[in-house]
Every structure is written in C-alpha cells, then in structure tokens.
PDB file of C-alpha atoms in Angstrom:
ATOM      1  CA  MET A   1       0.104  -0.064   0.352  1.00 50.00           C
ATOM      2  CA  ASP A   2       1.128   3.360  -0.860  1.00 50.00           C
ATOM      3  CA  HIS A   3       0.426   6.378   1.884  1.00 51.00           C
ATOM      4  CA  PHE A   4       0.400   9.704   1.582  1.00 48.00           C
ATOM      5  CA  GLN A   5      -0.436  12.954   2.924  1.00 52.00           C
ATOM      6  CA  GLY A   6      -3.577  14.911   2.259  1.00 50.00           C
ATOM      7  CA  ARG A   7      -4.143  18.541   1.921  1.00 52.00           C
ATOM      8  CA  ASN A   8      -5.628  18.609   5.551  1.00 54.00           C
ATOM      9  CA  GLY A   9      -2.613  16.946   6.865  1.00 53.00           C
ATOM     10  CA  ILE A  10      -4.588  13.655   7.661  1.00 51.00           C
ATOM     11  CA  SER A  11      -2.226  10.660   6.333  1.00 52.00           C
ATOM     12  CA  ASN A  12      -5.027   8.730   3.710  1.00 53.00           C
ATOM     13  CA  THR A  13      -4.403   5.118   2.486  1.00 53.00           C
ATOM     14  CA  ALA A  14      -3.490   5.196  -1.002  1.00 52.00           C
ATOM     15  CA  VAL A  15      -5.740   2.686  -3.228  1.00 52.00           C
ATOM     16  CA  PRO A  16      -3.444  -0.450  -4.079  1.00 54.00           C
ATOM     17  CA  ALA A  17      -1.258   0.418  -7.644  1.00 53.00           C
ATOM     18  CA  ARG A  18      -1.854  -1.720 -10.380  1.00 56.00           C
ATOM     19  CA  SER A  19       0.890  -3.573 -11.090  1.00 54.00           C
ATOM     20  CA  SER A  20       1.475  -4.861 -14.604  1.00 58.00           C
ATOM     21  CA  PRO A  21       1.189  -8.078 -15.267  1.00 60.00           C
ATOM     22  CA  THR A  22       3.808 -10.724 -16.042  1.00 70.00           C
ATOM     23  CA  LYS A  23       1.953 -12.954 -18.274  1.00 75.00           C
ATOM     24  CA  LEU A  24      -1.233 -12.435 -19.794  1.00 77.00           C
ATOM     25  CA  THR A  25      -3.703 -15.281 -20.104  1.00 80.00           C
ATOM     26  CA  ILE A  26      -6.390 -15.225 -22.918  1.00 81.00           C
ATOM     27  CA  PRO A  27      -9.214 -17.714 -22.878  1.00 82.00           C
ATOM     28  CA  ARG A  28      -9.145 -20.440 -25.071  1.00 83.00           C
ATOM     29  CA  ILE A  29     -11.714 -21.919 -27.057  1.00 81.00           C
ATOM     30  CA  GLN A  30     -12.034 -25.363 -26.672  1.00 80.00           C
ATOM     31  CA  GLY A  31     -14.261 -27.407 -29.314  1.00 78.00           C
ATOM     32  CA  ARG A  32     -17.041 -29.694 -28.212  1.00 80.00           C
ATOM     33  CA  GLU A  33     -19.195 -32.580 -30.147  1.00 81.00           C
ATOM     34  CA  ALA A  34     -21.978 -31.136 -31.286  1.00 82.00           C
ATOM     35  CA  ILE A  35     -25.151 -32.100 -29.794  1.00 83.00           C
ATOM     36  CA  ILE A  36     -27.978 -33.486 -31.824  1.00 83.00           C
ATOM     37  CA  SER A  37     -31.972 -31.838 -30.156  1.00 85.00           C
ATOM     38  CA  SER A  38     -34.868 -31.794 -31.861  1.00 85.00           C
ATOM     39  CA  ASN A  39     -37.696 -29.454 -31.868  1.00 88.00           C
ATOM     40  CA  CYS A  40     -41.433 -29.931 -32.654  1.00 87.00           C
ATOM     41  CA  THR A  41     -41.992 -28.241 -36.181  1.00 84.00           C
ATOM     42  CA  ARG A  42     -45.565 -29.935 -36.628  1.00 86.00           C
ATOM     43  CA  SER A  43     -48.171 -31.479 -33.710  1.00 87.00           C
ATOM     44  CA  PHE A  44     -50.497 -34.169 -35.118  1.00 89.00           C
ATOM     45  CA  ALA A  45     -53.455 -34.578 -32.523  1.00 85.00           C
ATOM     46  CA  ASN A  46     -56.773 -35.449 -31.967  1.00 83.00           C
ATOM     47  CA  ALA A  47     -57.115 -38.224 -33.160  1.00 86.00           C
ATOM     48  CA  HIS A  48     -56.474 -40.894 -30.912  1.00 90.00           C
ATOM     49  CA  THR A  49     -58.765 -42.489 -27.620  1.00 89.00           C
ATOM     50  CA  TYR A  50     -55.944 -44.745 -26.346  1.00 91.00           C
ATOM     51  CA  HIS A  51     -52.471 -44.864 -26.427  1.00 93.00           C
ATOM     52  CA  ILE A  52     -50.548 -44.863 -29.499  1.00 94.00           C
ATOM     53  CA  ASN A  53     -48.748 -47.996 -29.900  1.00 94.00           C
ATOM     54  CA  SER A  54     -47.331 -47.725 -33.218  1.00 95.00           C
ATOM     55  CA  VAL A  55     -45.865 -44.971 -35.723  1.00 96.00           C
ATOM     56  CA  SER A  56     -44.939 -46.101 -39.311  1.00 96.00           C
ATOM     57  CA  VAL A  57     -43.536 -44.086 -41.800  1.00 95.00           C
ATOM     58  CA  SER A  58     -44.376 -44.799 -45.874  1.00 95.00           C
ATOM     59  CA  SER A  59     -42.016 -45.305 -48.729  1.00 94.00           C
ATOM     60  CA  ASP A  60     -43.314 -42.288 -50.313  1.00 92.00           C
ATOM     61  CA  GLU A  61     -41.777 -40.323 -47.482  1.00 91.00           C
ATOM     62  CA  GLU A  62     -45.148 -38.219 -47.613  1.00 93.00           C
ATOM     63  CA  THR A  63     -47.551 -39.980 -45.400  1.00 94.00           C
ATOM     64  CA  PHE A  64     -47.208 -41.972 -41.989  1.00 95.00           C
ATOM     65  CA  LEU A  65     -49.738 -44.295 -40.038  1.00 95.00           C
ATOM     66  CA  SER A  66     -50.313 -44.479 -36.374  1.00 96.00           C
ATOM     67  CA  ALA A  67     -52.103 -46.870 -34.607  1.00 96.00           C
ATOM     68  CA  ASP A  68     -53.696 -47.091 -31.399  1.00 95.00           C
ATOM     69  CA  ASP A  69     -55.606 -50.660 -29.888  1.00 95.00           C
ATOM     70  CA  LEU A  70     -58.410 -49.803 -31.830  1.00 95.00           C
ATOM     71  CA  ARG A  71     -57.705 -48.142 -35.132  1.00 94.00           C
ATOM     72  CA  VAL A  72     -55.207 -46.952 -37.392  1.00 95.00           C
ATOM     73  CA  ASN A  73     -55.115 -43.503 -38.960  1.00 94.00           C
ATOM     74  CA  LEU A  74     -53.139 -42.260 -42.026  1.00 94.00           C
ATOM     75  CA  TRP A  75     -51.575 -38.542 -41.756  1.00 94.00           C
ATOM     76  CA  HIS A  76     -49.996 -36.723 -44.489  1.00 92.00           C
ATOM     77  CA  LEU A  77     -46.241 -35.270 -42.941  1.00 90.00           C
ATOM     78  CA  GLU A  78     -46.647 -31.268 -44.239  1.00 87.00           C
ATOM     79  CA  LYS A  79     -50.503 -31.548 -43.199  1.00 82.00           C
ATOM     80  CA  GLY A  80     -50.824 -31.997 -39.370  1.00 73.00           C
ATOM     81  CA  GLU A  81     -54.302 -30.666 -39.163  1.00 77.00           C
ATOM     82  CA  SER A  82     -56.421 -33.835 -39.535  1.00 79.00           C
ATOM     83  CA  GLY A  83     -55.610 -37.680 -40.451  1.00 86.00           C
ATOM     84  CA  PHE A  84     -57.944 -40.333 -42.133  1.00 90.00           C
ATOM     85  CA  ASN A  85     -59.591 -42.922 -40.276  1.00 92.00           C
ATOM     86  CA  VAL A  86     -58.030 -46.047 -42.431  1.00 93.00           C
ATOM     87  CA  LEU A  87     -58.929 -49.070 -39.858  1.00 93.00           C
ATOM     88  CA  ASP A  88     -61.353 -49.244 -37.323  1.00 92.00           C
ATOM     89  CA  LEU A  89     -62.052 -52.456 -35.351  1.00 91.00           C
ATOM     90  CA  LYS A  90     -64.559 -50.708 -32.399  1.00 90.00           C
ATOM     91  CA  PRO A  91     -67.367 -52.651 -32.624  1.00 89.00           C
ATOM     92  CA  GLU A  92     -70.881 -51.329 -31.720  1.00 87.00           C
ATOM     93  CA  ASN A  93     -70.985 -52.956 -28.304  1.00 89.00           C
ATOM     94  CA  MET A  94     -67.814 -52.874 -26.366  1.00 90.00           C
ATOM     95  CA  GLU A  95     -68.791 -56.440 -24.943  1.00 88.00           C
ATOM     96  CA  ASP A  96     -68.203 -57.811 -28.221  1.00 88.00           C
ATOM     97  CA  LEU A  97     -64.804 -57.036 -28.262  1.00 90.00           C
ATOM     98  CA  SER A  98     -62.063 -59.512 -29.016  1.00 90.00           C
ATOM     99  CA  GLU A  99     -59.234 -58.190 -30.386  1.00 92.00           C
ATOM    100  CA  VAL A 100     -57.070 -55.347 -30.166  1.00 94.00           C
ATOM    101  CA  ILE A 101     -54.604 -54.148 -32.442  1.00 96.00           C
ATOM    102  CA  THR A 102     -50.652 -54.329 -31.331  1.00 96.00           C
ATOM    103  CA  CYS A 103     -48.929 -53.015 -33.594  1.00 96.00           C
ATOM    104  CA  ALA A 104     -48.649 -51.560 -37.874  1.00 96.00           C
ATOM    105  CA  GLN A 105     -46.529 -51.138 -40.193  1.00 97.00           C
ATOM    106  CA  PHE A 106     -45.936 -49.912 -43.706  1.00 97.00           C
ATOM    107  CA  HIS A 107     -44.364 -52.129 -46.301  1.00 96.00           C
ATOM    108  CA  PRO A 108     -41.092 -51.194 -47.011  1.00 95.00           C
ATOM    109  CA  GLU A 109     -41.578 -50.763 -50.937  1.00 94.00           C
ATOM    110  CA  HIS A 110     -45.331 -50.480 -51.707  1.00 94.00           C
ATOM    111  CA  CYS A 111     -46.915 -47.502 -50.117  1.00 93.00           C
ATOM    112  CA  ASN A 112     -50.552 -48.875 -49.987  1.00 93.00           C
ATOM    113  CA  LEU A 113     -49.775 -52.001 -48.200  1.00 95.00           C
ATOM    114  CA  PHE A 114     -49.619 -52.636 -44.276  1.00 96.00           C
ATOM    115  CA  ALA A 115     -50.213 -54.646 -41.963  1.00 96.00           C
ATOM    116  CA  ILE A 116     -51.342 -54.570 -38.324  1.00 96.00           C
ATOM    117  CA  SER A 117     -50.944 -57.565 -35.944  1.00 96.00           C
ATOM    118  CA  THR A 118     -53.764 -58.446 -33.096  1.00 95.00           C
ATOM    119  CA  SER A 119     -53.961 -59.773 -29.799  1.00 94.00           C
ATOM    120  CA  ARG A 120     -55.326 -62.978 -31.293  1.00 92.00           C
ATOM    121  CA  ALA A 121     -51.631 -63.522 -33.196  1.00 93.00           C
ATOM    122  CA  VAL A 122     -53.330 -62.358 -36.052  1.00 94.00           C
ATOM    123  CA  VAL A 123     -51.427 -60.596 -38.970  1.00 96.00           C
ATOM    124  CA  LYS A 124     -53.626 -58.260 -41.214  1.00 95.00           C
ATOM    125  CA  LEU A 125     -52.588 -57.404 -44.520  1.00 95.00           C
ATOM    126  CA  ASN A 126     -54.091 -54.164 -45.512  1.00 94.00           C
ATOM    127  CA  ASP A 127     -54.380 -52.541 -49.458  1.00 93.00           C
ATOM    128  CA  LEU A 128     -55.293 -48.723 -49.688  1.00 92.00           C
ATOM    129  CA  ARG A 129     -55.909 -48.958 -52.481  1.00 90.00           C
ATOM    130  CA  ALA A 130     -59.239 -51.883 -52.025  1.00 87.00           C
ATOM    131  CA  SER A 131     -60.908 -49.536 -49.905  1.00 83.00           C
ATOM    132  CA  ALA A 132     -60.425 -46.059 -47.614  1.00 82.00           C
ATOM    133  CA  LEU A 133     -61.767 -47.862 -45.003  1.00 87.00           C
ATOM    134  CA  CYS A 134     -59.999 -51.299 -45.205  1.00 86.00           C
ATOM    135  CA  ASP A 135     -62.743 -53.050 -43.011  1.00 80.00           C
ATOM    136  CA  GLY A 136     -61.517 -56.183 -44.670  1.00 78.00           C
ATOM    137  CA  SER A 137     -57.791 -57.805 -44.604  1.00 78.00           C
ATOM    138  CA  ALA A 138     -56.281 -59.109 -48.246  1.00 84.00           C
ATOM    139  CA  LYS A 139     -54.603 -61.365 -46.360  1.00 91.00           C
ATOM    140  CA  GLU A 140     -54.318 -62.581 -43.031  1.00 93.00           C
ATOM    141  CA  PHE A 141     -51.257 -64.745 -41.522  1.00 94.00           C
ATOM    142  CA  THR A 142     -53.017 -66.931 -38.706  1.00 91.00           C
ATOM    143  CA  VAL A 143     -50.762 -69.577 -36.649  1.00 83.00           C
ATOM    144  CA  PRO A 144     -52.701 -72.775 -36.786  1.00 76.00           C
ATOM    145  CA  ASP A 145     -53.418 -74.265 -33.577  1.00 71.00           C
ATOM    146  CA  ASP A 146     -50.954 -76.567 -31.569  1.00 63.00           C
ATOM    147  CA  VAL A 147     -53.907 -79.466 -30.598  1.00 46.00           C
ATOM    148  CA  SER A 148     -50.786 -80.965 -28.542  1.00 44.00           C
ATOM    149  CA  ARG A 149     -50.280 -77.904 -27.035  1.00 57.00           C
ATOM    150  CA  ASN A 150     -51.966 -77.540 -23.498  1.00 61.00           C
ATOM    151  CA  GLN A 151     -54.205 -74.731 -23.179  1.00 71.00           C
ATOM    152  CA  SER A 152     -53.979 -72.910 -19.902  1.00 76.00           C
ATOM    153  CA  PHE A 153     -54.939 -69.417 -18.384  1.00 81.00           C
ATOM    154  CA  PHE A 154     -51.464 -68.107 -19.680  1.00 88.00           C
ATOM    155  CA  SER A 155     -52.258 -68.794 -23.324  1.00 87.00           C
ATOM    156  CA  GLU A 156     -53.969 -65.634 -25.093  1.00 89.00           C
ATOM    157  CA  ILE A 157     -51.831 -63.455 -22.833  1.00 91.00           C
ATOM    158  CA  VAL A 158     -48.556 -65.201 -24.110  1.00 91.00           C
ATOM    159  CA  ALA A 159     -49.985 -65.679 -27.834  1.00 92.00           C
ATOM    160  CA  SER A 160     -50.103 -61.602 -28.489  1.00 94.00           C
ATOM    161  CA  ILE A 161     -48.363 -60.320 -30.562  1.00 95.00           C
ATOM    162  CA  SER A 162     -46.421 -57.370 -29.279  1.00 95.00           C
ATOM    163  CA  ASP A 163     -44.058 -56.424 -32.700  1.00 96.00           C
ATOM    164  CA  LEU A 164     -44.365 -57.044 -36.075  1.00 97.00           C
ATOM    165  CA  LYS A 165     -41.437 -56.127 -38.752  1.00 97.00           C
ATOM    166  CA  PHE A 166     -40.739 -56.319 -42.538  1.00 97.00           C
ATOM    167  CA  SER A 167     -37.604 -57.521 -43.946  1.00 95.00           C
ATOM    168  CA  ARG A 168     -35.505 -54.666 -46.241  1.00 94.00           C
ATOM    169  CA  ASP A 169     -37.080 -56.152 -49.362  1.00 93.00           C
ATOM    170  CA  GLY A 170     -40.725 -56.811 -48.162  1.00 94.00           C
ATOM    171  CA  LYS A 171     -40.908 -60.127 -49.167  1.00 95.00           C
ATOM    172  CA  TYR A 172     -40.794 -61.409 -45.100  1.00 96.00           C
ATOM    173  CA  PHE A 173     -41.888 -60.016 -41.984  1.00 96.00           C
ATOM    174  CA  CYS A 174     -41.630 -61.344 -38.650  1.00 96.00           C
ATOM    175  CA  THR A 175     -43.396 -61.194 -35.672  1.00 97.00           C
ATOM    176  CA  ARG A 176     -42.759 -61.700 -31.954  1.00 96.00           C
ATOM    177  CA  ASP A 177     -45.208 -62.723 -29.139  1.00 94.00           C
ATOM    178  CA  TYR A 178     -43.807 -63.841 -25.861  1.00 92.00           C
ATOM    179  CA  GLU A 179     -42.451 -66.593 -25.932  1.00 90.00           C
ATOM    180  CA  THR A 180     -41.627 -67.151 -29.373  1.00 92.00           C
ATOM    181  CA  LEU A 181     -40.147 -65.314 -32.532  1.00 94.00           C
ATOM    182  CA  ARG A 182     -42.111 -66.333 -35.919  1.00 95.00           C
ATOM    183  CA  VAL A 183     -40.714 -65.458 -39.522  1.00 96.00           C
ATOM    184  CA  TRP A 184     -43.166 -65.538 -42.767  1.00 96.00           C
ATOM    185  CA  ASP A 185     -43.178 -65.821 -46.338  1.00 95.00           C
ATOM    186  CA  MET A 186     -45.352 -62.863 -47.582  1.00 94.00           C
ATOM    187  CA  ARG A 187     -46.711 -65.157 -50.451  1.00 92.00           C
ATOM    188  CA  LYS A 188     -47.757 -67.917 -48.067  1.00 91.00           C
ATOM    189  CA  GLU A 189     -50.396 -66.816 -45.037  1.00 91.00           C
ATOM    190  CA  THR A 190     -51.034 -70.594 -43.377  1.00 89.00           C
ATOM    191  CA  GLU A 191     -47.720 -71.190 -41.713  1.00 91.00           C
ATOM    192  CA  PRO A 192     -44.660 -69.100 -40.632  1.00 94.00           C
ATOM    193  CA  LEU A 193     -41.472 -70.030 -42.255  1.00 93.00           C
ATOM    194  CA  LYS A 194     -39.538 -70.343 -39.535  1.00 92.00           C
ATOM    195  CA  ILE A 195     -40.370 -70.724 -35.448  1.00 92.00           C
ATOM    196  CA  ILE A 196     -37.516 -69.672 -33.215  1.00 90.00           C
ATOM    197  CA  PRO A 197     -38.876 -70.152 -29.553  1.00 88.00           C
ATOM    198  CA  VAL A 198     -37.245 -67.435 -27.538  1.00 86.00           C
ATOM    199  CA  PHE A 199     -37.875 -68.991 -24.215  1.00 80.00           C
ATOM    200  CA  GLU A 200     -38.409 -72.410 -23.678  1.00 71.00           C
ATOM    201  CA  GLN A 201     -38.140 -72.910 -20.141  1.00 71.00           C
ATOM    202  CA  ILE A 202     -40.876 -70.000 -19.200  1.00 77.00           C
ATOM    203  CA  ASN A 203     -43.921 -72.217 -18.812  1.00 78.00           C
ATOM    204  CA  SER A 204     -42.813 -73.288 -15.105  1.00 79.00           C
ATOM    205  CA  ARG A 205     -42.649 -69.265 -14.245  1.00 83.00           C
ATOM    206  CA  LEU A 206     -45.779 -67.920 -16.198  1.00 88.00           C
ATOM    207  CA  VAL A 207     -47.294 -67.890 -12.540  1.00 89.00           C
ATOM    208  CA  GLU A 208     -44.626 -65.594 -11.225  1.00 87.00           C
ATOM    209  CA  LEU A 209     -44.249 -63.203 -14.151  1.00 87.00           C
ATOM    210  CA  TYR A 210     -48.349 -62.511 -14.106  1.00 90.00           C
ATOM    211  CA  GLU A 211     -48.345 -62.170 -10.331  1.00 89.00           C
ATOM    212  CA  ASN A 212     -45.067 -59.101 -11.106  1.00 87.00           C
ATOM    213  CA  GLU A 213     -47.178 -58.270 -14.427  1.00 89.00           C
ATOM    214  CA  CYS A 214     -44.001 -59.296 -16.386  1.00 88.00           C
ATOM    215  CA  ILE A 215     -45.827 -61.010 -18.280  1.00 90.00           C
ATOM    216  CA  PHE A 216     -47.522 -58.471 -20.237  1.00 92.00           C
ATOM    217  CA  ASP A 217     -44.092 -57.051 -21.361  1.00 92.00           C
ATOM    218  CA  ARG A 218     -43.774 -56.417 -25.172  1.00 94.00           C
ATOM    219  CA  PHE A 219     -40.624 -57.189 -26.524  1.00 94.00           C
ATOM    220  CA  GLN A 220     -39.811 -56.033 -30.114  1.00 95.00           C
ATOM    221  CA  CYS A 221     -37.794 -57.739 -33.377  1.00 96.00           C
ATOM    222  CA  ALA A 222     -35.517 -56.695 -36.345  1.00 96.00           C
ATOM    223  CA  PHE A 223     -34.280 -57.753 -38.884  1.00 95.00           C
ATOM    224  CA  SER A 224     -30.437 -57.341 -40.083  1.00 93.00           C
ATOM    225  CA  ASN A 225     -29.662 -55.456 -43.143  1.00 92.00           C
ATOM    226  CA  ASP A 226     -29.546 -58.405 -45.271  1.00 91.00           C
ATOM    227  CA  GLY A 227     -32.356 -59.718 -44.077  1.00 91.00           C
ATOM    228  CA  SER A 228     -29.745 -63.168 -43.130  1.00 91.00           C
ATOM    229  CA  SER A 229     -30.689 -62.520 -39.545  1.00 92.00           C
ATOM    230  CA  VAL A 230     -33.325 -62.098 -37.022  1.00 94.00           C
ATOM    231  CA  VAL A 231     -33.172 -60.036 -33.217  1.00 93.00           C
ATOM    232  CA  THR A 232     -35.307 -59.691 -30.269  1.00 94.00           C
ATOM    233  CA  GLY A 233     -34.604 -59.338 -26.676  1.00 91.00           C
ATOM    234  CA  SER A 234     -34.827 -61.025 -23.511  1.00 87.00           C
ATOM    235  CA  TYR A 235     -34.555 -61.016 -19.937  1.00 85.00           C
ATOM    236  CA  ASN A 236     -31.187 -61.386 -17.741  1.00 81.00           C
ATOM    237  CA  GLY A 237     -29.594 -58.188 -20.021  1.00 83.00           C
ATOM    238  CA  LEU A 238     -29.369 -60.767 -23.427  1.00 84.00           C
ATOM    239  CA  PHE A 239     -29.963 -59.539 -26.824  1.00 87.00           C
ATOM    240  CA  CYS A 240     -30.345 -62.802 -28.990  1.00 87.00           C
ATOM    241  CA  SER A 241     -29.416 -63.298 -32.720  1.00 88.00           C
ATOM    242  CA  PHE A 242     -30.884 -65.971 -34.697  1.00 90.00           C
ATOM    243  CA  SER A 243     -29.251 -66.764 -38.439  1.00 88.00           C
ATOM    244  CA  LEU A 244     -32.231 -67.851 -41.036  1.00 88.00           C
ATOM    245  CA  GLU A 245     -29.708 -69.398 -43.052  1.00 81.00           C
ATOM    246  CA  GLN A 246     -26.582 -71.306 -41.797  1.00 73.00           C
ATOM    247  CA  GLY A 247     -24.799 -70.132 -38.789  1.00 66.00           C
ATOM    248  CA  ASP A 248     -25.092 -69.899 -35.520  1.00 72.00           C
ATOM    249  CA  ASP A 249     -27.419 -68.318 -33.142  1.00 77.00           C
ATOM    250  CA  LEU A 250     -26.432 -65.868 -30.279  1.00 79.00           C
ATOM    251  CA  ALA A 251     -27.120 -64.105 -27.367  1.00 76.00           C
ATOM    252  CA  VAL A 252     -24.992 -61.527 -25.945  1.00 79.00           C
ATOM    253  CA  GLU A 253     -24.846 -59.613 -23.129  1.00 77.00           C
ATOM    254  CA  ALA A 254     -26.001 -55.961 -23.146  1.00 79.00           C
ATOM    255  CA  SER A 255     -23.426 -54.716 -20.048  1.00 73.00           C
ATOM    256  CA  VAL A 256     -20.529 -52.635 -19.707  1.00 67.00           C
ATOM    257  CA  ASP A 257     -18.319 -55.262 -18.533  1.00 65.00           C
ATOM    258  CA  PHE A 258     -19.381 -57.626 -22.037  1.00 63.00           C
ATOM    259  CA  VAL A 259     -18.925 -55.096 -24.048  1.00 60.00           C
ATOM    260  CA  SER A 260     -16.098 -53.491 -22.587  1.00 58.00           C
ATOM    261  CA  GLY A 261     -14.160 -56.809 -23.157  1.00 58.00           C
ATOM    262  CA  ALA A 262     -13.840 -57.508 -19.164  1.00 49.00           C
ATOM    263  CA  ASN A 263     -16.763 -60.294 -19.058  1.00 53.00           C
ATOM    264  CA  ARG A 264     -16.561 -62.450 -22.034  1.00 52.00           C
ATOM    265  CA  LYS A 265     -18.292 -65.294 -20.732  1.00 48.00           C
ATOM    266  CA  HIS A 266     -22.163 -64.504 -22.063  1.00 50.00           C
ATOM    267  CA  LEU A 267     -21.122 -64.795 -25.782  1.00 50.00           C
ATOM    268  CA  LEU A 268     -22.696 -68.538 -26.342  1.00 49.00           C
ATOM    269  CA  SER A 269     -25.765 -70.018 -28.458  1.00 54.00           C
ATOM    270  CA  ALA A 270     -29.073 -68.129 -27.772  1.00 54.00           C
ATOM    271  CA  PRO A 271     -31.359 -71.166 -26.926  1.00 56.00           C
ATOM    272  CA  ASP A 272     -28.581 -72.338 -24.566  1.00 59.00           C
ATOM    273  CA  LEU A 273     -27.948 -68.900 -22.443  1.00 57.00           C
ATOM    274  CA  VAL A 274     -31.538 -67.818 -22.421  1.00 59.00           C
ATOM    275  CA  ASN A 275     -32.790 -71.100 -20.911  1.00 61.00           C
ATOM    276  CA  ALA A 276     -29.613 -71.294 -18.816  1.00 62.00           C
ATOM    277  CA  SER A 277     -30.291 -68.051 -16.840  1.00 61.00           C
ATOM    278  CA  ILE A 278     -34.668 -68.543 -16.903  1.00 60.00           C
ATOM    279  CA  LEU A 279     -34.161 -71.702 -14.673  1.00 62.00           C
ATOM    280  CA  ASP A 280     -30.752 -70.646 -13.039  1.00 64.00           C
ATOM    281  CA  SER A 281     -31.783 -67.114 -12.159  1.00 68.00           C
ATOM    282  CA  SER A 282     -34.345 -65.678  -9.124  1.00 72.00           C
ATOM    283  CA  MET A 283     -37.250 -63.926 -10.236  1.00 73.00           C
ATOM    284  CA  GLY A 284     -35.937 -60.621  -8.970  1.00 74.00           C
ATOM    285  CA  GLU A 285     -32.744 -61.101 -11.295  1.00 71.00           C
ATOM    286  CA  LEU A 286     -34.607 -62.206 -14.011  1.00 73.00           C
ATOM    287  CA  VAL A 287     -37.020 -59.323 -14.621  1.00 74.00           C
ATOM    288  CA  GLU A 288     -34.506 -56.636 -12.893  1.00 80.00           C
ATOM    289  CA  PRO A 289     -36.042 -53.369 -15.069  1.00 79.00           C
ATOM    290  CA  VAL A 290     -32.143 -52.245 -16.120  1.00 81.00           C
ATOM    291  CA  LYS A 291     -31.738 -55.761 -17.543  1.00 82.00           C
ATOM    292  CA  ARG A 292     -35.080 -56.103 -19.532  1.00 86.00           C
ATOM    293  CA  ILE A 293     -33.921 -55.973 -23.287  1.00 90.00           C
ATOM    294  CA  MET A 294     -37.303 -55.115 -24.852  1.00 92.00           C
ATOM    295  CA  HIS A 295     -36.445 -52.225 -27.322  1.00 94.00           C
ATOM    296  CA  VAL A 296     -33.955 -53.324 -30.420  1.00 94.00           C
ATOM    297  CA  ASP A 297     -33.515 -52.119 -33.841  1.00 95.00           C
ATOM    298  CA  ALA A 298     -31.638 -52.959 -36.663  1.00 94.00           C
ATOM    299  CA  SER A 299     -29.382 -50.596 -39.136  1.00 93.00           C
ATOM    300  CA  PRO A 300     -30.979 -50.672 -42.823  1.00 91.00           C
ATOM    301  CA  THR A 301     -27.723 -50.874 -44.521  1.00 91.00           C
ATOM    302  CA  GLU A 302     -24.994 -52.108 -42.055  1.00 92.00           C
ATOM    303  CA  LYS A 303     -25.182 -55.011 -39.378  1.00 89.00           C
ATOM    304  CA  VAL A 304     -25.370 -52.673 -36.904  1.00 91.00           C
ATOM    305  CA  TYR A 305     -27.786 -53.199 -33.689  1.00 93.00           C
ATOM    306  CA  ALA A 306     -29.070 -51.042 -31.141  1.00 93.00           C
ATOM    307  CA  VAL A 307     -30.453 -52.361 -28.087  1.00 92.00           C
ATOM    308  CA  ALA A 308     -31.379 -50.611 -25.003  1.00 91.00           C
ATOM    309  CA  ALA A 309     -31.371 -51.612 -21.614  1.00 87.00           C
ATOM    310  CA  GLY A 310     -32.767 -49.995 -18.554  1.00 83.00           C
ATOM    311  CA  PRO A 311     -31.115 -46.078 -19.203  1.00 85.00           C
ATOM    312  CA  SER A 312     -28.138 -47.267 -21.293  1.00 86.00           C
ATOM    313  CA  LEU A 313     -28.219 -48.076 -24.920  1.00 89.00           C
ATOM    314  CA  TYR A 314     -25.681 -50.171 -26.330  1.00 88.00           C
ATOM    315  CA  ILE A 315     -24.389 -50.759 -29.938  1.00 89.00           C
ATOM    316  CA  PHE A 316     -23.523 -53.517 -31.650  1.00 87.00           C
ATOM    317  CA  HIS A 317     -21.643 -54.594 -34.833  1.00 84.00           C
ATOM    318  CA  SER A 318     -22.297 -57.856 -36.159  1.00 71.00           C
TER     319      SER A 318
END
C-alpha cells in the first residue's frame, strides 16, 4: 500500500497500485462435440382415443400411419390438421370386442400396403387401394392351432403379438410374442416359414411372471440389413440373434462389462444361454428393470444393432 499526506495533513491510505501483469492469460476456445437436439415443427393431435402403440412412415416419405388399440389413422407429413381413419376395429357394443391392435407397419416398398398385428396372434395385410376404410384385410396370417399343446389361463396372453417388422426387401416379416419369434413369407399365409422359441423354459415360471405383471412385457424384433438373421431381446440383459441361414444363433449380454471386454463369458448359443438364465436366476434377477431388453432396432445398411437396457443404449456390430 502507498501512503501519502493529504492537504489537511491527515495521512490517507491510497488504493493499491495496479501492477503490470507478467503474463497475460487469454481464454482459449475448446471444441465440443455437436449436440443433436430436436424441435417440434408440427403436431398431429386429437385423432386417438387410446394410447398410440405404433408409428410407421410410408415408403413414399409423404405419409405415415399411427395406431392405437382399435384404430389406424393415415397422416400427411406436411398437413397435421387432420388424419384419415383407415382401419377401425371398434364394435358397436364394446362387450363384443375380441381383439385389439398391437402393432402396425407400412410395407417397405409398396406405400399402399400396411400390416397390423393383433392380440389374437393374427397379422392382417391391408391394401389402401381396395377401400378407403380397410374393414376387410387382403391377407390374414394365422398361427395354426397346436392341439398337442396344453391350453392354460396364460395361453392367450403369451400368444399376443407384441411387434411386427418387415424385411428390407418386403418379402418377409417377423413377429414376436412373449415366448416365440416367427418369420413369415408374404406368399404363404397358412404357416410361418420359421418358428424360433426364445423362452423354451419359461412355462414353469408363468405364474410368477403374471403376479409381477412381467408377462405383459412387449419385446421388439428386427431383421438384419441383409435379411439373413432376426434379432430380439430377452431377460437378464440378453440380446439374441437368430440366423435364418446356415449359422449360429447367438446371445450376448448388454452390459458395460461385456462391451468393455472385461467379461466374455456371455457370448454363447442363444438357446443355451437364455434357457440357463431362466432356470438359474431368481425372479428378481430375471426381470430386473435395467436388464429387460425389450427395445431393439437394426440399421438398414449395416449389421449394426441398437439395444436398450434400462437407461443405457448399446450399439453392437455383427
């Protein structure tokens, strides 16, 4: 501090002298990764009474459909004011309701075709050229009744289709119910091309799964980009890939340990690993929320898969 004598003879303490900096620090601009964000540009509202379970964009990239439990609506991407009802399953008397829509998908090549799956394990292919309201389907793909299989209280619940996906070329589609993955040929309505049991040993635990409501879990499925395999999710953090040609069926664990390479034990055949996890795990371990692989999707151009496990997203490359 510098001291000086004021005019009145009183010593005052001066403001600290400003020293010259020996080094001038200039802020640096650091690069950051681009953050992708979305903005709502158009809202399509007031067309559904029930929760929307599916949205699918047409191959013409101008229209899309949305589906709830009873209705399918068609929208134009540039005109959000109103949609057109193209399918309605609602009976005059709701007591007569026998099935609900569980999923709806446009055909990947023909913008006039779309398919719906129902809680009665039926897939209906509809043609928008035939009628403005598709009250009669062009084709119905139905699983033949298995008389050898014991019917139980849970039969209708586990048979309900939770997801439907077309192959990239549109010649095939796959469906997933609680226990089974099925691959269908569009030219054959009477029976599936291939039946893949995902949960072969789950029947012994259906009562427990019903009590904790896990029996209503909706598992998704998808084709690989070349249509050579189908993928789906499971419990215990397991993501399954099933070959439609000559090849192995694999199950991998969607976890940090597996992706980082710290744990390689969960890279086994899908049937062996899934069934072992069902039999050996406690119910709490089996259906732990962060280990339910219900959401999966596949890249249309590469063998790359996105798998959601609880709050985490994993990307697998085949």
